[in-house]
PDB file of C-alpha atoms in Angstrom:
ATOM      1  CA  MET A   1     110.958  83.528 122.996  1.00 62.00           C
ATOM      2  CA  SER A   2     111.227  87.320 121.160  1.00 71.00           C
ATOM      3  CA  SER A   3     109.023  88.439 117.585  1.00 75.00           C
ATOM      4  CA  ALA A   4     112.747  88.524 116.015  1.00 76.00           C
ATOM      5  CA  SER A   5     112.955  85.260 116.695  1.00 78.00           C
ATOM      6  CA  ALA A   6     109.663  84.307 116.424  1.00 85.00           C
ATOM      7  CA  LEU A   7     109.449  85.710 112.440  1.00 94.00           C
ATOM      8  CA  SER A   8     112.875  84.464 112.142  1.00 90.00           C
ATOM      9  CA  ALA A   9     110.671  80.903 111.429  1.00 93.00           C
ATOM     10  CA  PHE A  10     108.772  82.588 108.472  1.00 97.00           C
ATOM     11  CA  PRO A  11     111.332  82.037 105.393  1.00 97.00           C
ATOM     12  CA  ILE A  12     109.239  85.109 103.853  1.00 97.00           C
ATOM     13  CA  THR A  13     110.973  87.273 106.011  1.00 97.00           C
ATOM     14  CA  THR A  14     113.905  86.558 104.234  1.00 97.00           C
ATOM     15  CA  LYS A  15     112.615  88.297 101.149  1.00 97.00           C
ATOM     16  CA  TRP A  16     110.469  90.982 102.961  1.00 98.00           C
ATOM     17  CA  PRO A  17     112.502  91.765 106.015  1.00 97.00           C
ATOM     18  CA  ALA A  18     111.015  92.997 109.274  1.00 97.00           C
ATOM     19  CA  GLN A  19     111.538  96.297 110.725  1.00 97.00           C
ATOM     20  CA  HIS A  20     109.302  96.465 113.787  1.00 97.00           C
ATOM     21  CA  PRO A  21     109.357  92.242 114.191  1.00 96.00           C
ATOM     22  CA  ASP A  22     106.573  93.161 117.024  1.00 96.00           C
ATOM     23  CA  ARG A  23     104.132  94.122 114.861  1.00 97.00           C
ATOM     24  CA  LEU A  24     101.876  92.522 112.588  1.00 98.00           C
ATOM     25  CA  GLN A  25     103.061  91.940 109.496  1.00 98.00           C
ATOM     26  CA  LEU A  26     101.438  92.392 106.689  1.00 98.00           C
ATOM     27  CA  TYR A  27     101.951  91.012 102.810  1.00 98.00           C
ATOM     28  CA  SER A  28      99.824  92.813 100.376  1.00 98.00           C
ATOM     29  CA  LEU A  29      99.209  94.661  97.474  1.00 97.00           C
ATOM     30  CA  PRO A  30      96.177  97.452  97.055  1.00 97.00           C
ATOM     31  CA  THR A  31      93.439  95.511  95.553  1.00 97.00           C
ATOM     32  CA  PRO A  32      90.194  94.685  96.743  1.00 98.00           C
ATOM     33  CA  ASN A  33      91.085  91.961  98.752  1.00 98.00           C
ATOM     34  CA  GLY A  34      94.205  93.249  99.845  1.00 98.00           C
ATOM     35  CA  VAL A  35      92.584  96.566 101.179  1.00 98.00           C
ATOM     36  CA  LYS A  36      90.246  94.665 103.224  1.00 98.00           C
ATOM     37  CA  VAL A  37      93.093  93.581 105.333  1.00 98.00           C
ATOM     38  CA  SER A  38      95.184  97.217 105.087  1.00 98.00           C
ATOM     39  CA  ILE A  39      91.437  99.076 105.722  1.00 98.00           C
ATOM     40  CA  ALA A  40      90.726  96.869 108.312  1.00 98.00           C
ATOM     41  CA  LEU A  41      93.975  97.561 110.724  1.00 98.00           C
ATOM     42  CA  GLU A  42      93.775 100.955 110.041  1.00 98.00           C
ATOM     43  CA  GLU A  43      90.033 101.043 111.664  1.00 98.00           C
ATOM     44  CA  LEU A  44      91.578  98.897 114.667  1.00 98.00           C
ATOM     45  CA  GLY A  45      94.916 101.138 115.207  1.00 98.00           C
ATOM     46  CA  LEU A  46      96.641  97.930 115.501  1.00 97.00           C
ATOM     47  CA  PRO A  47     100.195  98.143 114.897  1.00 98.00           C
ATOM     48  CA  TYR A  48     101.478  96.579 111.863  1.00 98.00           C
ATOM     49  CA  GLU A  49     104.301  96.722 108.660  1.00 98.00           C
ATOM     50  CA  PRO A  50     102.896  96.598 105.384  1.00 98.00           C
ATOM     51  CA  HIS A  51     105.267  94.626 102.476  1.00 98.00           C
ATOM     52  CA  LEU A  52     104.761  95.368  99.075  1.00 98.00           C
ATOM     53  CA  VAL A  53     103.748  91.984  96.868  1.00 98.00           C
ATOM     54  CA  SER A  54     104.718  93.532  93.551  1.00 96.00           C
ATOM     55  CA  PHE A  55     102.555  91.259  90.793  1.00 94.00           C
ATOM     56  CA  GLN A  56     104.983  93.306  87.910  1.00 94.00           C
ATOM     57  CA  THR A  57     107.831  90.868  89.447  1.00 96.00           C
ATOM     58  CA  ASN A  58     105.632  87.744  89.934  1.00 95.00           C
ATOM     59  CA  ASP A  59     106.788  88.265  94.231  1.00 97.00           C
ATOM     60  CA  GLN A  60     103.251  86.079  94.859  1.00 97.00           C
ATOM     61  CA  LEU A  61     104.923  82.924  92.596  1.00 97.00           C
ATOM     62  CA  THR A  62     108.255  83.503  95.241  1.00 98.00           C
ATOM     63  CA  PRO A  63     109.250  80.250  97.485  1.00 97.00           C
ATOM     64  CA  GLU A  64     109.715  82.650 100.141  1.00 98.00           C
ATOM     65  CA  PHE A  65     105.788  84.172  99.582  1.00 98.00           C
ATOM     66  CA  ILE A  66     103.875  80.723  98.821  1.00 98.00           C
ATOM     67  CA  SER A  67     105.657  79.025 102.061  1.00 97.00           C
ATOM     68  CA  LEU A  68     103.076  81.512 103.540  1.00 97.00           C
ATOM     69  CA  ASN A  69     100.755  81.036 101.213  1.00 98.00           C
ATOM     70  CA  PRO A  70     100.406  78.225  98.959  1.00 98.00           C
ATOM     71  CA  ASN A  71      97.634  79.585  97.241  1.00 98.00           C
ATOM     72  CA  ASN A  72     100.113  82.667  95.612  1.00 97.00           C
ATOM     73  CA  LYS A  73      97.382  84.793  96.346  1.00 97.00           C
ATOM     74  CA  ILE A  74      97.296  88.769  98.473  1.00 98.00           C
ATOM     75  CA  PRO A  75      97.068  89.019 101.154  1.00 98.00           C
ATOM     76  CA  ALA A  76      98.626  87.445 103.939  1.00 98.00           C
ATOM     77  CA  ILE A  77      99.894  88.229 107.704  1.00 98.00           C
ATOM     78  CA  ILE A  78     102.308  87.085 110.049  1.00 98.00           C
ATOM     79  CA  ASP A  79     100.462  87.355 113.720  1.00 98.00           C
ATOM     80  CA  PRO A  80     103.904  87.644 115.800  1.00 97.00           C
ATOM     81  CA  ASN A  81     101.613  88.012 119.161  1.00 96.00           C
ATOM     82  CA  GLY A  82      98.685  85.084 117.535  1.00 97.00           C
ATOM     83  CA  PRO A  83      96.948  83.551 119.930  1.00 97.00           C
ATOM     84  CA  GLY A  84      98.372  81.614 123.248  1.00 96.00           C
ATOM     85  CA  GLY A  85     100.933  84.839 122.511  1.00 94.00           C
ATOM     86  CA  GLN A  86     102.388  82.080 119.737  1.00 96.00           C
ATOM     87  CA  PRO A  87     102.885  83.834 116.227  1.00 97.00           C
ATOM     88  CA  LEU A  88     100.234  82.881 113.912  1.00 98.00           C
ATOM     89  CA  ALA A  89     100.551  82.873 109.894  1.00 98.00           C
ATOM     90  CA  LEU A  90      96.983  83.353 107.816  1.00 98.00           C
ATOM     91  CA  PHE A  91      95.793  83.865 104.586  1.00 98.00           C
ATOM     92  CA  GLU A  92      92.611  84.322 102.549  1.00 98.00           C
ATOM     93  CA  SER A  93      91.243  87.772 103.647  1.00 98.00           C
ATOM     94  CA  GLY A  94      87.914  87.078 104.892  1.00 98.00           C
ATOM     95  CA  ALA A  95      89.272  84.668 107.652  1.00 98.00           C
ATOM     96  CA  ILE A  96      91.931  87.342 108.208  1.00 98.00           C
ATOM     97  CA  LEU A  97      88.765  89.786 108.795  1.00 98.00           C
ATOM     98  CA  ILE A  98      86.888  87.291 111.017  1.00 98.00           C
ATOM     99  CA  TYR A  99      90.384  86.810 113.213  1.00 98.00           C
ATOM    100  CA  LEU A 100      91.639  90.415 113.466  1.00 98.00           C
ATOM    101  CA  ALA A 101      87.864  90.990 115.020  1.00 98.00           C
ATOM    102  CA  GLU A 102      88.195  88.274 117.123  1.00 98.00           C
ATOM    103  CA  LYS A 103      91.218  89.015 118.242  1.00 98.00           C
ATOM    104  CA  THR A 104      90.217  93.118 119.095  1.00 98.00           C
ATOM    105  CA  GLY A 105      87.050  92.634 119.796  1.00 98.00           C
ATOM    106  CA  GLN A 106      85.443  95.040 117.304  1.00 98.00           C
ATOM    107  CA  LEU A 107      83.841  95.531 113.411  1.00 98.00           C
ATOM    108  CA  MET A 108      81.930  92.149 115.090  1.00 98.00           C
ATOM    109  CA  SER A 109      79.546  91.759 117.721  1.00 97.00           C
ATOM    110  CA  THR A 110      80.311  89.682 120.300  1.00 95.00           C
ATOM    111  CA  ASP A 111      76.397  88.149 120.140  1.00 97.00           C
ATOM    112  CA  ALA A 112      76.484  84.875 118.660  1.00 97.00           C
ATOM    113  CA  ALA A 113      73.266  85.311 116.110  1.00 98.00           C
ATOM    114  CA  LYS A 114      74.925  88.654 115.126  1.00 98.00           C
ATOM    115  CA  ARG A 115      78.499  87.038 115.019  1.00 98.00           C
ATOM    116  CA  TYR A 116      77.202  84.751 112.201  1.00 98.00           C
ATOM    117  CA  GLU A 117      74.723  87.466 110.088  1.00 98.00           C
ATOM    118  CA  THR A 118      78.524  88.765 110.126  1.00 98.00           C
ATOM    119  CA  ILE A 119      79.828  86.496 109.190  1.00 98.00           C
ATOM    120  CA  GLN A 120      77.654  85.111 106.366  1.00 98.00           C
ATOM    121  CA  TRP A 121      77.694  89.214 104.578  1.00 98.00           C
ATOM    122  CA  VAL A 122      81.426  88.732 104.875  1.00 98.00           C
ATOM    123  CA  MET A 123      80.846  84.873 103.143  1.00 98.00           C
ATOM    124  CA  PHE A 124      78.767  86.705 100.731  1.00 98.00           C
ATOM    125  CA  GLN A 125      81.266  88.778  99.301  1.00 98.00           C
ATOM    126  CA  MET A 126      83.899  86.037  99.048  1.00 98.00           C
ATOM    127  CA  GLY A 127      81.796  83.312  97.002  1.00 98.00           C
ATOM    128  CA  GLY A 128      79.579  85.971  94.909  1.00 98.00           C
ATOM    129  CA  ILE A 129      80.629  89.637  94.498  1.00 98.00           C
ATOM    130  CA  GLY A 130      84.187  89.484  94.674  1.00 98.00           C
ATOM    131  CA  PRO A 131      84.602  86.205  92.380  1.00 98.00           C
ATOM    132  CA  MET A 132      81.730  87.751  89.763  1.00 98.00           C
ATOM    133  CA  PHE A 133      82.893  91.725  89.784  1.00 98.00           C
ATOM    134  CA  GLY A 134      86.252  89.862  89.307  1.00 97.00           C
ATOM    135  CA  GLN A 135      85.399  87.703  85.999  1.00 96.00           C
ATOM    136  CA  LEU A 136      82.782  91.088  84.673  1.00 97.00           C
ATOM    137  CA  GLY A 137      86.466  93.013  85.295  1.00 95.00           C
ATOM    138  CA  PHE A 138      88.605  90.172  83.054  1.00 94.00           C
ATOM    139  CA  PHE A 139      85.693  89.948  80.465  1.00 94.00           C
ATOM    140  CA  HIS A 140      85.148  93.834  80.495  1.00 94.00           C
ATOM    141  CA  LYS A 141      88.580  95.529  81.262  1.00 94.00           C
ATOM    142  CA  PHE A 142      91.091  93.296  80.557  1.00 92.00           C
ATOM    143  CA  ALA A 143      92.135  90.588  78.064  1.00 86.00           C
ATOM    144  CA  GLY A 144      88.903  89.192  78.049  1.00 90.00           C
ATOM    145  CA  LYS A 145      87.367  92.428  76.197  1.00 87.00           C
ATOM    146  CA  ASP A 146      88.903  91.389  72.944  1.00 89.00           C
ATOM    147  CA  PHE A 147      86.690  88.115  72.533  1.00 92.00           C
ATOM    148  CA  GLU A 148      84.140  88.599  70.147  1.00 92.00           C
ATOM    149  CA  ASP A 149      81.795  85.714  71.932  1.00 94.00           C
ATOM    150  CA  LYS A 150      79.726  88.463  74.473  1.00 92.00           C
ATOM    151  CA  ARG A 151      78.231  85.428  76.631  1.00 94.00           C
ATOM    152  CA  PRO A 152      80.899  84.819  78.796  1.00 93.00           C
ATOM    153  CA  ARG A 153      80.952  88.798  79.800  1.00 94.00           C
ATOM    154  CA  ASP A 154      77.284  89.073  80.018  1.00 96.00           C
ATOM    155  CA  ARG A 155      77.253  86.765  82.335  1.00 96.00           C
ATOM    156  CA  TYR A 156      78.933  87.827  84.952  1.00 97.00           C
ATOM    157  CA  VAL A 157      77.360  91.015  83.808  1.00 97.00           C
ATOM    158  CA  ALA A 158      73.896  89.680  84.586  1.00 98.00           C
ATOM    159  CA  GLU A 159      74.891  87.884  87.678  1.00 98.00           C
ATOM    160  CA  SER A 160      76.723  91.096  89.148  1.00 98.00           C
ATOM    161  CA  THR A 161      73.561  93.133  88.436  1.00 98.00           C
ATOM    162  CA  ARG A 162      71.991  90.541  90.217  1.00 98.00           C
ATOM    163  CA  LEU A 163      74.468  90.613  93.787  1.00 98.00           C
ATOM    164  CA  LEU A 164      74.223  94.413  93.266  1.00 98.00           C
ATOM    165  CA  GLY A 165      70.366  93.672  93.986  1.00 98.00           C
ATOM    166  CA  VAL A 166      70.828  91.562  96.728  1.00 98.00           C
ATOM    167  CA  LEU A 167      73.066  93.943  98.390  1.00 98.00           C
ATOM    168  CA  ASP A 168      70.488  97.381  97.706  1.00 99.00           C
ATOM    169  CA  LYS A 169      67.047  95.317  99.019  1.00 98.00           C
ATOM    170  CA  HIS A 170      68.980  94.319 102.236  1.00 98.00           C
ATOM    171  CA  LEU A 171      70.184  98.257 102.458  1.00 98.00           C
ATOM    172  CA  GLN A 172      67.019  99.578 102.540  1.00 98.00           C
ATOM    173  CA  GLY A 173      66.915 101.490 105.978  1.00 98.00           C
ATOM    174  CA  ARG A 174      70.447 100.228 107.046  1.00 98.00           C
ATOM    175  CA  ASP A 175      73.544 102.537 107.799  1.00 98.00           C
ATOM    176  CA  TRP A 176      75.728  99.684 106.722  1.00 98.00           C
ATOM    177  CA  VAL A 177      75.320  95.875 105.917  1.00 98.00           C
ATOM    178  CA  MET A 178      74.426  95.244 109.832  1.00 98.00           C
ATOM    179  CA  GLY A 179      72.138  98.198 110.409  1.00 98.00           C
ATOM    180  CA  ALA A 180      73.229 100.305 112.525  1.00 98.00           C
ATOM    181  CA  ASP A 181      76.961  98.899 113.217  1.00 98.00           C
ATOM    182  CA  TYR A 182      80.113  99.342 110.976  1.00 98.00           C
ATOM    183  CA  SER A 183      81.476  96.006 110.400  1.00 98.00           C
ATOM    184  CA  ILE A 184      83.951  93.271 108.604  1.00 98.00           C
ATOM    185  CA  ALA A 185      81.095  92.554 106.342  1.00 99.00           C
ATOM    186  CA  ASP A 186      81.452  96.397 105.037  1.00 99.00           C
ATOM    187  CA  ILE A 187      85.253  95.761 105.010  1.00 99.00           C
ATOM    188  CA  ALA A 188      84.819  92.873 102.230  1.00 98.00           C
ATOM    189  CA  ILE A 189      82.191  93.936 100.448  1.00 99.00           C
ATOM    190  CA  PHE A 190      82.494  98.164  99.478  1.00 98.00           C
ATOM    191  CA  PRO A 191      86.117  97.551  98.398  1.00 98.00           C
ATOM    192  CA  TRP A 192      85.087  95.354  95.280  1.00 98.00           C
ATOM    193  CA  VAL A 193      81.761  97.575  94.280  1.00 98.00           C
ATOM    194  CA  ARG A 194      84.278 100.602  94.746  1.00 98.00           C
ATOM    195  CA  ASN A 195      86.497  98.357  91.764  1.00 98.00           C
ATOM    196  CA  LEU A 196      83.568  97.602  90.193  1.00 98.00           C
ATOM    197  CA  ILE A 197      82.791 101.226  89.075  1.00 98.00           C
ATOM    198  CA  GLY A 198      85.704 102.779  89.831  1.00 98.00           C
ATOM    199  CA  PHE A 199      89.071 100.351  88.040  1.00 97.00           C
ATOM    200  CA  TYR A 200      86.735  98.079  86.157  1.00 97.00           C
ATOM    201  CA  GLY A 201      84.612 101.397  84.732  1.00 97.00           C
ATOM    202  CA  ALA A 202      81.807  98.807  84.579  1.00 97.00           C
ATOM    203  CA  GLY A 203      78.994 100.971  86.112  1.00 98.00           C
ATOM    204  CA  ASP A 204      76.861 101.822  83.192  1.00 97.00           C
ATOM    205  CA  LEU A 205      76.962  98.084  82.107  1.00 97.00           C
ATOM    206  CA  VAL A 206      75.526  97.039  85.401  1.00 98.00           C
ATOM    207  CA  GLY A 207      73.232  99.723  85.606  1.00 98.00           C
ATOM    208  CA  PHE A 208      74.992 101.249  88.497  1.00 98.00           C
ATOM    209  CA  ALA A 209      72.609 103.734  89.093  1.00 98.00           C
ATOM    210  CA  ASP A 210      69.297 101.822  89.990  1.00 98.00           C
ATOM    211  CA  PHE A 211      71.086 101.008  93.099  1.00 98.00           C
ATOM    212  CA  PRO A 212      70.600 103.797  94.853  1.00 98.00           C
ATOM    213  CA  ASN A 213      71.433 101.995  98.571  1.00 99.00           C
ATOM    214  CA  VAL A 214      74.670 100.544  97.653  1.00 99.00           C
ATOM    215  CA  ALA A 215      75.890 104.039  96.373  1.00 98.00           C
ATOM    216  CA  ARG A 216      75.170 105.972  99.339  1.00 98.00           C
ATOM    217  CA  VAL A 217      76.728 103.403 101.922  1.00 98.00           C
ATOM    218  CA  LEU A 218      79.944 102.669  99.353  1.00 98.00           C
ATOM    219  CA  ALA A 219      80.066 107.286  99.710  1.00 98.00           C
ATOM    220  CA  THR A 220      79.943 107.196 103.210  1.00 98.00           C
ATOM    221  CA  PHE A 221      82.474 104.475 103.303  1.00 98.00           C
ATOM    222  CA  VAL A 222      85.028 106.101 100.804  1.00 98.00           C
ATOM    223  CA  ALA A 223      84.595 108.998 103.321  1.00 98.00           C
ATOM    224  CA  ARG A 224      86.116 107.274 106.417  1.00 98.00           C
ATOM    225  CA  PRO A 225      89.688 108.470 106.908  1.00 98.00           C
ATOM    226  CA  ALA A 226      90.553 104.522 107.858  1.00 98.00           C
ATOM    227  CA  VAL A 227      89.438 103.888 104.620  1.00 98.00           C
ATOM    228  CA  GLU A 228      91.073 106.205 102.961  1.00 98.00           C
ATOM    229  CA  ARG A 229      94.280 105.602 104.536  1.00 98.00           C
ATOM    230  CA  GLY A 230      94.185 101.687 103.895  1.00 98.00           C
ATOM    231  CA  LEU A 231      92.738 101.479 100.353  1.00 98.00           C
ATOM    232  CA  SER A 232      96.149 102.736  99.480  1.00 97.00           C
ATOM    233  CA  ILE A 233      98.097 100.688 101.744  1.00 97.00           C
ATOM    234  CA  PRO A 234     100.804  99.136 100.696  1.00 96.00           C
ATOM    235  CA  ALA A 235     102.086 102.428  98.922  1.00 91.00           C
TER     236      ALA A 235
END
């Protein structure tokens, strides 16, 4: 079966036609979750075709997108050359990062213990940093800032600050989350840290100056050429 005919089985391709059906198809937006996958793809050098899923026009709520991700969230991918040579559709950014690392044998150790430790830190981002930083952003920058009751905001500030403390302590004496080796754990975590102090403007709120190790590794992360490219994909 050709790549084009394999992709034609996915309804999402009627709204976002593939110009390069032999490449991995990325459906995303440059949000902290979205850029995890574009950064990983840039780091890995895998051929891929990005498609912009615009929240302004509610693309994520269309039947075509929901056919790929019933949870209507970005990012999502279709790999026409998945396991066994069959196309694979995936959503959830953490799952996609693990898949891409295992597909290429890069960005995650093949040593079993280190592999699970890497996944552990990806889950730390998925279950803690992402949800907490996201809620803080809502209550500080978006509609929540108009709420007179500041207890919800303060709850997320406190938990975000605690998580930054966990990360800062772990990074003491380390180049990256996994030590000397750059990995999908860094790609999962640092777009969210960047968003917290940048787009959300919450650096002072969480006392970001108190976390020098996080700041140090964030600066190294954003200086990587693949990260710089991935942060603006899809354009």
